[in-house]
Coordinates of C-alpha atoms and ligand atoms in Angstrom, one line a residue:
M931 CA -8.9 0.5 -14.1
I932 CA -6.9 1.0 -10.9
T933 CA -3.6 2.7 -11.4
H934 CA -2.1 3.2 -7.9
Y935 CA -2.7 3.9 -4.2
A936 CA -3.7 7.6 -4.1
Q937 CA -4.2 7.9 -0.4
L938 CA -4.0 5.9 2.8
Q939 CA -5.7 7.1 5.9
L940 CA -4.7 5.3 9.1
H941 CA -5.8 5.8 12.7
T942 CA -3.5 7.1 15.4
V943 CA -3.7 8.0 19.1
S944 CA -1.2 10.9 18.7
I945 CA -0.8 13.2 15.8
Q946 CA 2.3 14.7 17.6
G947 CA 3.8 11.2 17.8
V948 CA 3.0 10.6 14.1
K949 CA 4.6 13.9 13.2
Q950 CA 7.8 13.0 15.1
I951 CA 8.3 9.9 13.0
Y952 CA 7.0 10.8 9.6
Q953 CA 8.0 14.4 9.4
Q954 CA 11.1 14.6 11.7
K955 CA 12.6 11.2 11.0
L956 CA 11.4 10.2 7.6
G957 CA 11.2 13.7 6.2
F958 CA 7.7 13.4 4.7
P959 CA 6.3 16.9 3.9
V960 CA 3.2 17.9 5.9
I961 CA 0.5 19.3 3.6
Y962 CA -2.4 19.5 6.0
E963 CA -2.7 19.5 9.8
T964 CA -5.6 20.0 12.2
D965 CA -6.2 18.7 15.8
E966 CA -7.9 15.7 14.2
E967 CA -5.9 14.9 11.1
I968 CA -2.4 15.2 9.6
R969 CA -1.5 14.5 6.0
F970 CA 1.9 13.8 4.5
Q971 CA 2.9 13.9 0.9
P972 CA 5.7 11.3 0.6
T973 CA 5.4 11.2 -3.3
A974 CA 3.7 13.4 -5.9
H975 CA 0.9 10.9 -6.3
F976 CA 0.3 9.6 -2.8
T977 CA -0.9 11.1 0.4
L978 CA -0.5 9.4 3.8
S979 CA -3.0 10.6 6.4
F980 CA -3.5 9.9 10.1
L981 CA -6.8 10.5 11.8
E982 CA -6.6 10.9 15.6
V983 CA -9.0 8.6 17.4
S984 CA -9.8 7.6 20.9
E985 CA -10.1 3.9 20.4
P986 CA -7.7 0.9 20.2
L987 CA -5.5 0.7 17.1
S988 CA -5.1 -2.1 14.7
P989 CA -1.6 -1.7 13.0
A990 CA -1.3 -1.8 9.3
H991 CA 1.4 -3.3 7.0
I992 CA 2.5 -1.1 4.1
A993 CA 5.5 -1.2 1.8
F994 CA 7.1 1.6 -0.3
E995 CA 9.0 0.9 -3.5
V996 CA 12.4 2.4 -3.7
P997 CA 14.9 2.2 -6.6
H998 CA 16.9 -1.0 -6.7
S999 CA 20.2 0.8 -7.6
T1000 CA 20.0 3.1 -4.5
F1001 CA 18.4 0.6 -2.1
D1002 CA 21.4 0.8 0.3
E1003 CA 21.1 4.6 0.5
S1004 CA 17.4 4.3 1.4
A1005 CA 18.2 1.7 4.1
A1006 CA 21.1 3.8 5.4
F1007 CA 18.8 6.8 5.7
I1008 CA 16.3 4.9 7.8
R1009 CA 19.1 3.4 10.0
D1010 CA 20.7 6.9 10.5
S1011 CA 17.3 8.4 11.3
G1012 CA 17.3 6.4 14.6
I1013 CA 14.3 4.3 13.8
P1014 CA 15.2 0.7 14.6
L1015 CA 15.3 -1.7 11.7
L1016 CA 13.4 -4.9 12.5
Q1017 CA 15.4 -8.2 12.5
W1018 CA 14.8 -11.6 11.2
P1019 CA 15.1 -14.5 13.7
D1020 CA 18.8 -14.8 12.6
G1021 CA 19.5 -11.1 13.3
R1022 CA 19.5 -9.9 9.7
E1023 CA 18.0 -6.5 9.0
V1024 CA 18.2 -6.6 5.2
D1025 CA 16.6 -9.4 3.3
E1026 CA 17.8 -10.2 -0.2
F1027 CA 15.5 -12.3 -2.3
E1028 CA 15.7 -13.3 -5.9
K1029 CA 14.2 -10.1 -7.4
G1030 CA 15.1 -7.6 -4.8
R1031 CA 15.8 -6.4 -1.2
N1032 CA 13.8 -5.0 1.7
I1033 CA 13.9 -3.7 5.2
Y1034 CA 11.2 -3.3 7.8
F1035 CA 10.6 -0.9 10.7
R1036 CA 7.7 0.3 12.8
D1037 CA 6.2 3.7 13.6
G1038 CA 5.0 4.7 17.1
D1039 CA 1.6 3.2 16.6
G1040 CA 3.0 -0.2 15.7
N1041 CA 2.3 0.0 11.9
L1042 CA 4.7 -2.2 10.1
L1043 CA 6.5 -0.3 7.3
E1044 CA 8.7 -1.7 4.6
L1045 CA 11.0 -0.3 2.0
I1046 CA 11.4 -2.7 -0.9
S1047 CA 13.2 -2.6 -4.2
H1048 CA 12.9 -4.9 -7.2
S1049 CA 15.5 -5.4 -10.0
Y1050 CA 12.8 -5.6 -12.6
I1051 CA 11.4 -2.1 -12.0
T1052 CA 12.5 0.4 -14.6
E1053 CA 14.1 3.4 -12.9
G1054 CA 13.6 7.0 -14.0
V1055 CA 9.9 6.6 -14.6
L1056 CA 8.7 7.8 -11.2
P1057 CA 11.2 10.2 -9.5
P1058 CA 12.4 9.0 -6.0
F1059 CA 11.2 11.5 -3.4
G1060 CA 13.1 12.8 -0.4
A1061 CA 16.1 11.2 1.4
S1062 CA 14.3 7.8 1.7
K1063 CA 13.9 7.8 -2.2
I1064 CA 10.3 6.5 -2.2
M1065 CA 8.8 6.1 -5.7
Y1066 CA 5.3 4.8 -4.8
L1067 CA 3.3 3.0 -2.2
R1068 CA 3.4 -0.6 -3.4
E1069 CA 1.7 -2.7 -0.7
V1070 CA -1.1 -2.4 1.7
G1071 CA -1.9 -5.5 3.8
F1072 CA -5.5 -6.7 3.7
P1073 CA -5.7 -9.5 6.3
A1074 CA -9.0 -11.4 6.0
D1075 CA -10.7 -14.3 7.6
H1076 CA -12.1 -15.3 4.2
V1077 CA -9.1 -14.8 1.9
I1078 CA -10.6 -16.3 -1.2
Q1079 CA -13.7 -14.3 -0.9
L1080 CA -11.8 -11.0 -0.6
R1081 CA -9.3 -11.9 -3.3
E1082 CA -12.0 -12.8 -5.8
W1083 CA -13.9 -9.6 -5.0
F1084 CA -10.8 -7.6 -5.8
K1085 CA -10.4 -9.4 -9.1
H1086 CA -14.1 -9.4 -10.1
V1087 CA -15.2 -5.9 -9.0
L1088 CA -11.9 -3.9 -9.0
Q1089 CA -10.5 -5.8 -12.0
M1090 CA -7.2 -6.4 -10.2
K1091 CA -5.0 -9.4 -11.2
T1092 CA -3.0 -12.2 -9.7
R1093 CA -0.3 -14.4 -11.0
E1094 CA -0.2 -17.0 -8.3
E1095 CA -2.9 -17.7 -5.8
S1096 CA -3.1 -19.5 -2.4
D1097 CA -5.7 -19.8 0.3
I1098 CA -3.5 -17.9 2.7
F1099 CA -1.4 -15.3 0.8
N1100 CA -2.0 -13.4 -2.4
F1101 CA -0.7 -10.4 -4.3
V1102 CA -3.7 -8.8 -6.0
I1103 CA -2.4 -6.1 -8.3
G1104 CA -3.9 -3.1 -10.0
G1105 CA -1.3 -0.8 -11.6
T1106 CA 1.4 -0.1 -9.0
A1107 CA -1.1 -1.0 -6.1
H1108 CA -0.4 -4.4 -4.6
A1109 CA -3.1 -5.6 -2.2
I1110 CA -1.7 -8.2 0.1
V1111 CA -4.7 -10.4 0.7
S1112 CA -3.6 -12.7 3.4
S1113 CA -5.1 -14.8 6.1
T1114 CA -5.4 -13.3 9.6
S1115 CA -3.8 -16.6 10.7
R1116 CA -0.6 -15.8 8.8
R1117 CA 1.7 -13.4 10.7
W1118 CA 3.6 -10.5 9.1
I1119 CA 7.3 -11.1 8.6
P1120 CA 10.0 -10.6 9.8
I1121 CA 8.7 -10.2 13.4
A1122 CA 5.8 -12.7 13.4
M1123 CA 3.4 -9.8 13.9
R1124 CA -0.3 -10.6 14.2
A1125 CA -2.1 -9.6 11.1
L1126 CA -5.2 -7.5 11.9
P1127 CA -7.3 -5.6 9.4
P1128 CA -6.3 -2.0 9.8
R1129 CA -8.9 0.7 10.4
G1130 CA -8.9 3.8 8.2
T1131 CA -9.5 4.2 4.5
I1132 CA -7.6 2.9 1.5
S1133 CA -8.0 5.1 -1.6
F1134 CA -7.2 3.7 -5.0
G1135 CA -6.5 6.1 -7.9
V1136 CA -8.5 5.1 -11.0
T1137 CA -8.4 6.1 -14.6
D1138 CA -11.9 7.5 -15.3
A1139 CA -15.5 8.0 -14.1
S1140 CA -16.7 5.0 -16.2
F1141 CA -14.7 2.7 -14.0
I1142 CA -16.3 4.3 -10.9
R1143 CA -19.7 3.7 -12.4
Q1144 CA -18.8 0.1 -13.2
V1145 CA -17.7 -0.6 -9.6
R1146 CA -20.8 1.2 -8.3
S1147 CA -23.0 -1.3 -10.0
H1148 CA -21.5 -4.0 -7.8
V1149 CA -21.7 -2.2 -4.5
E1150 CA -24.8 -2.4 -2.4
E1151 CA -26.7 0.8 -1.5
Q1152 CA -26.2 0.4 2.3
S1153 CA -22.4 0.1 1.9
I1154 CA -22.0 3.4 0.1
L1155 CA -20.5 6.2 2.3
F1156 CA -20.1 8.8 -0.4
E1157 CA -20.4 9.0 -4.1
S1158 CA -19.9 11.5 -7.0
D1159 CA -18.9 11.2 -10.6
E1160 CA -15.2 11.2 -9.6
E1161 CA -15.3 9.4 -6.3
L1162 CA -16.9 6.3 -4.7
H1163 CA -16.4 5.6 -1.0
F1164 CA -17.8 2.4 0.4
R1165 CA -17.4 -0.5 2.9
Q1166 CA -16.6 -4.0 1.8
Y1167 CA -15.6 -7.0 4.0
G1168 CA -14.9 -4.6 6.9
Y1169 CA -12.6 -2.4 4.8
S1170 CA -13.3 1.3 4.0
I1171 CA -12.4 1.6 0.3
R1172 CA -12.4 4.8 -1.7
L1173 CA -11.9 5.1 -5.5
V1174 CA -10.9 8.5 -6.9
V1175 CA -10.3 9.5 -10.5
A1176 CA -6.7 10.5 -10.7
A1177 CA -6.2 12.0 -14.1
N1178 CA -2.7 13.3 -13.0
F1179 CA -1.4 9.8 -12.8
D1180 CA -0.5 8.6 -16.3
A1181 CA -2.1 5.2 -16.7
Q1182 CA 1.0 4.1 -18.7
I1183 CA 3.2 4.4 -15.6
P1184 CA 2.8 0.8 -14.4
V1185 CA 3.6 -0.4 -18.0
L1186 CA 6.7 1.9 -18.2
L1187 CA 7.8 0.6 -14.8
G1188 CA 7.8 -2.9 -16.2
L1189 CA 5.3 -4.2 -13.6
P1190 CA 4.7 -7.7 -14.9
L1191 CA 0.9 -7.7 -14.7
S1192 CA 0.7 -4.3 -16.5
V1193 CA 2.7 -5.3 -19.5
A1194 CA 1.4 -7.5 -22.4
K1195 CA 1.4 -11.2 -22.1
G1196 CA 4.2 -12.7 -24.1
S1197 CA 6.6 -9.8 -23.5
A1198 CA 9.8 -10.5 -21.5
A1199 CA 8.7 -8.4 -18.6
Y1200 CA 5.5 -10.4 -18.2
D1201 CA 7.4 -13.5 -17.2
K1202 CA 9.1 -11.7 -14.4
S1203 CA 7.6 -12.5 -11.0
P1204 CA 5.6 -9.6 -9.4
I1205 CA 6.8 -10.7 -6.0
Ligands
LIG1760 FE1 5.4 -6.6 2.6

């Protein structure tokens, strides 16, 4: 079973530029750096990595979950860092929706970042890290030309779940990891940004080696980039996806957080919207 996003590797055209945003502005600790790659550790269970490339970029959309009770502090920290918050067409920077709040901003490569909080998430389960108070990476955008095909693959092969489905936009959920499977014809809010499949590698943390073996049985030989008992790296529908056994991430965390699709059907938390 998938428990969380363990690592996200994106492409950049400037490691120095990435460092100025993620280390100097956002305060993410650097855990590894070479001329080709830099890795940040924004939370205990998640690594954000940038690989320097000499080719056009395709910006990603990602969202970090922050505690609802201190959302304003997270937003103030981003604002005070000097990174511009993106505006909705009416000029608003903070969006308040039924279950939470969010803000959006971009890094120097055009990746669309979001801080989001939800009132239904139990606080105190995952410690908020740093001044931005990030608890975990919640969303990675997976724009696709064939939305239904990708969504059903996530459900069938990675055993991720949905509550509501549409032909253009879906939250497909495994633990704390929300894959936003949306049509390339649907633009990212709030700036109507074209949705392109990002390059790089998305790593999901999984509970055990037997899950890796199960997924392996569905992946064709020519799609495999690397495999071991504890890891499977492959390409699917244009995405580079890696599964890695993450025994340090307690599989109960999504349940303790109260994530609706992680708790038992019939419980009060189940009826709360995951969106
Ligand atoms: Fe989002």
